[in-house]
Amino acid sequence: MNNNSKSIPNAKNALKNMKTEVANELGLSNYQSMDKGNLTARQNGYVGGYMTKKLIDMAEQQLAGSSSNNING
């Protein structure tokens, strides 16, 4: 059984776009068409690490926004 299915089907494209955006920010242009096997583990790790950081930042902002709405609402 595969437990790797996405909770939100549209998230796959959003994550793919985020990965490309992060790679571009890190100087890895044409990341989507690049052979990832030719990148170093460090380069691939940076992309995943920065994606995780951005996702955590987004979640914290959402939580902070919903918390202030609950306090004020």
Protein backbone atom coordinates (compact mmCIF):
# COMPACT_ATOMS: atom_id res chain seq x y z
CA MET A 1 0.00 0.00 0.00
CA ASN A 2 1.31 3.44 -0.93
CA ASN A 3 0.88 6.01 1.84
CA ASN A 4 2.66 8.72 -0.15
CA SER A 5 -0.49 10.07 -1.79
CA LYS A 6 -1.09 13.79 -1.45
CA SER A 7 -3.90 15.02 0.79
CA ILE A 8 -4.60 17.80 -1.69
CA PRO A 9 -4.21 16.65 -5.31
CA ASN A 10 -3.37 20.14 -6.61
CA ALA A 11 -0.48 20.43 -4.17
CA LYS A 12 1.81 18.40 -6.44
CA ASN A 13 2.01 21.16 -9.05
CA ALA A 14 2.39 23.86 -6.42
CA LEU A 15 5.28 21.98 -4.80
CA LYS A 16 6.89 21.40 -8.18
CA ASN A 17 6.69 25.13 -8.92
CA MET A 18 8.09 25.96 -5.49
CA LYS A 19 10.99 23.56 -6.05
CA THR A 20 11.83 25.26 -9.35
CA GLU A 21 11.55 28.71 -7.76
CA VAL A 22 13.85 27.73 -4.89
CA ALA A 23 16.37 26.17 -7.27
CA ASN A 24 16.42 29.37 -9.32
CA GLU A 25 16.99 31.41 -6.15
CA LEU A 26 19.95 29.14 -5.41
CA GLY A 27 21.41 29.67 -8.89
CA LEU A 28 20.31 26.35 -10.38
CA SER A 29 18.65 27.55 -13.57
CA ASN A 30 16.71 25.07 -15.75
CA TYR A 31 16.25 22.87 -12.68
CA GLN A 32 13.11 21.15 -13.99
CA SER A 33 14.93 19.83 -17.07
CA MET A 34 18.24 19.20 -15.29
CA ASP A 35 19.49 15.67 -14.55
CA LYS A 36 19.36 15.76 -10.74
CA GLY A 37 21.84 12.88 -10.63
CA ASN A 38 24.53 15.26 -11.86
CA LEU A 39 24.01 17.58 -8.89
CA THR A 40 25.87 17.12 -5.65
CA ALA A 41 24.05 15.88 -2.58
CA ARG A 42 24.64 19.31 -1.07
CA GLN A 43 22.94 21.07 -4.00
CA ASN A 44 19.94 18.75 -3.89
CA GLY A 45 19.82 19.11 -0.09
CA TYR A 46 19.78 22.91 -0.32
CA VAL A 47 16.74 22.81 -2.59
CA GLY A 48 14.83 20.49 -0.25
CA GLY A 49 15.97 22.35 2.85
CA TYR A 50 14.92 25.75 1.57
CA MET A 51 11.59 24.34 0.40
CA THR A 52 10.99 22.99 3.90
CA LYS A 53 11.94 26.34 5.44
CA LYS A 54 9.51 28.18 3.15
CA LEU A 55 6.70 25.72 3.91
CA ILE A 56 7.26 26.12 7.65
CA ASP A 57 7.27 29.92 7.29
CA MET A 58 3.99 29.74 5.35
CA ALA A 59 2.40 27.49 7.99
CA GLU A 60 3.54 29.77 10.81
CA GLN A 61 2.05 32.79 9.05
CA GLN A 62 -1.25 30.96 8.57
CA LEU A 63 -1.30 29.86 12.20
CA ALA A 64 -0.47 33.35 13.43
CA GLY A 65 -3.23 34.78 11.23
CA SER A 66 -5.82 32.28 12.42
CA SER A 67 -4.77 32.79 16.04
CA SER A 68 -5.23 36.56 15.81
CA ASN A 69 -8.61 36.01 14.14
CA ASN A 70 -9.67 33.74 16.98
CA ILE A 71 -8.58 36.25 19.61
CA ASN A 72 -10.22 39.18 17.88
CA GLY A 73 -13.23 37.29 16.57
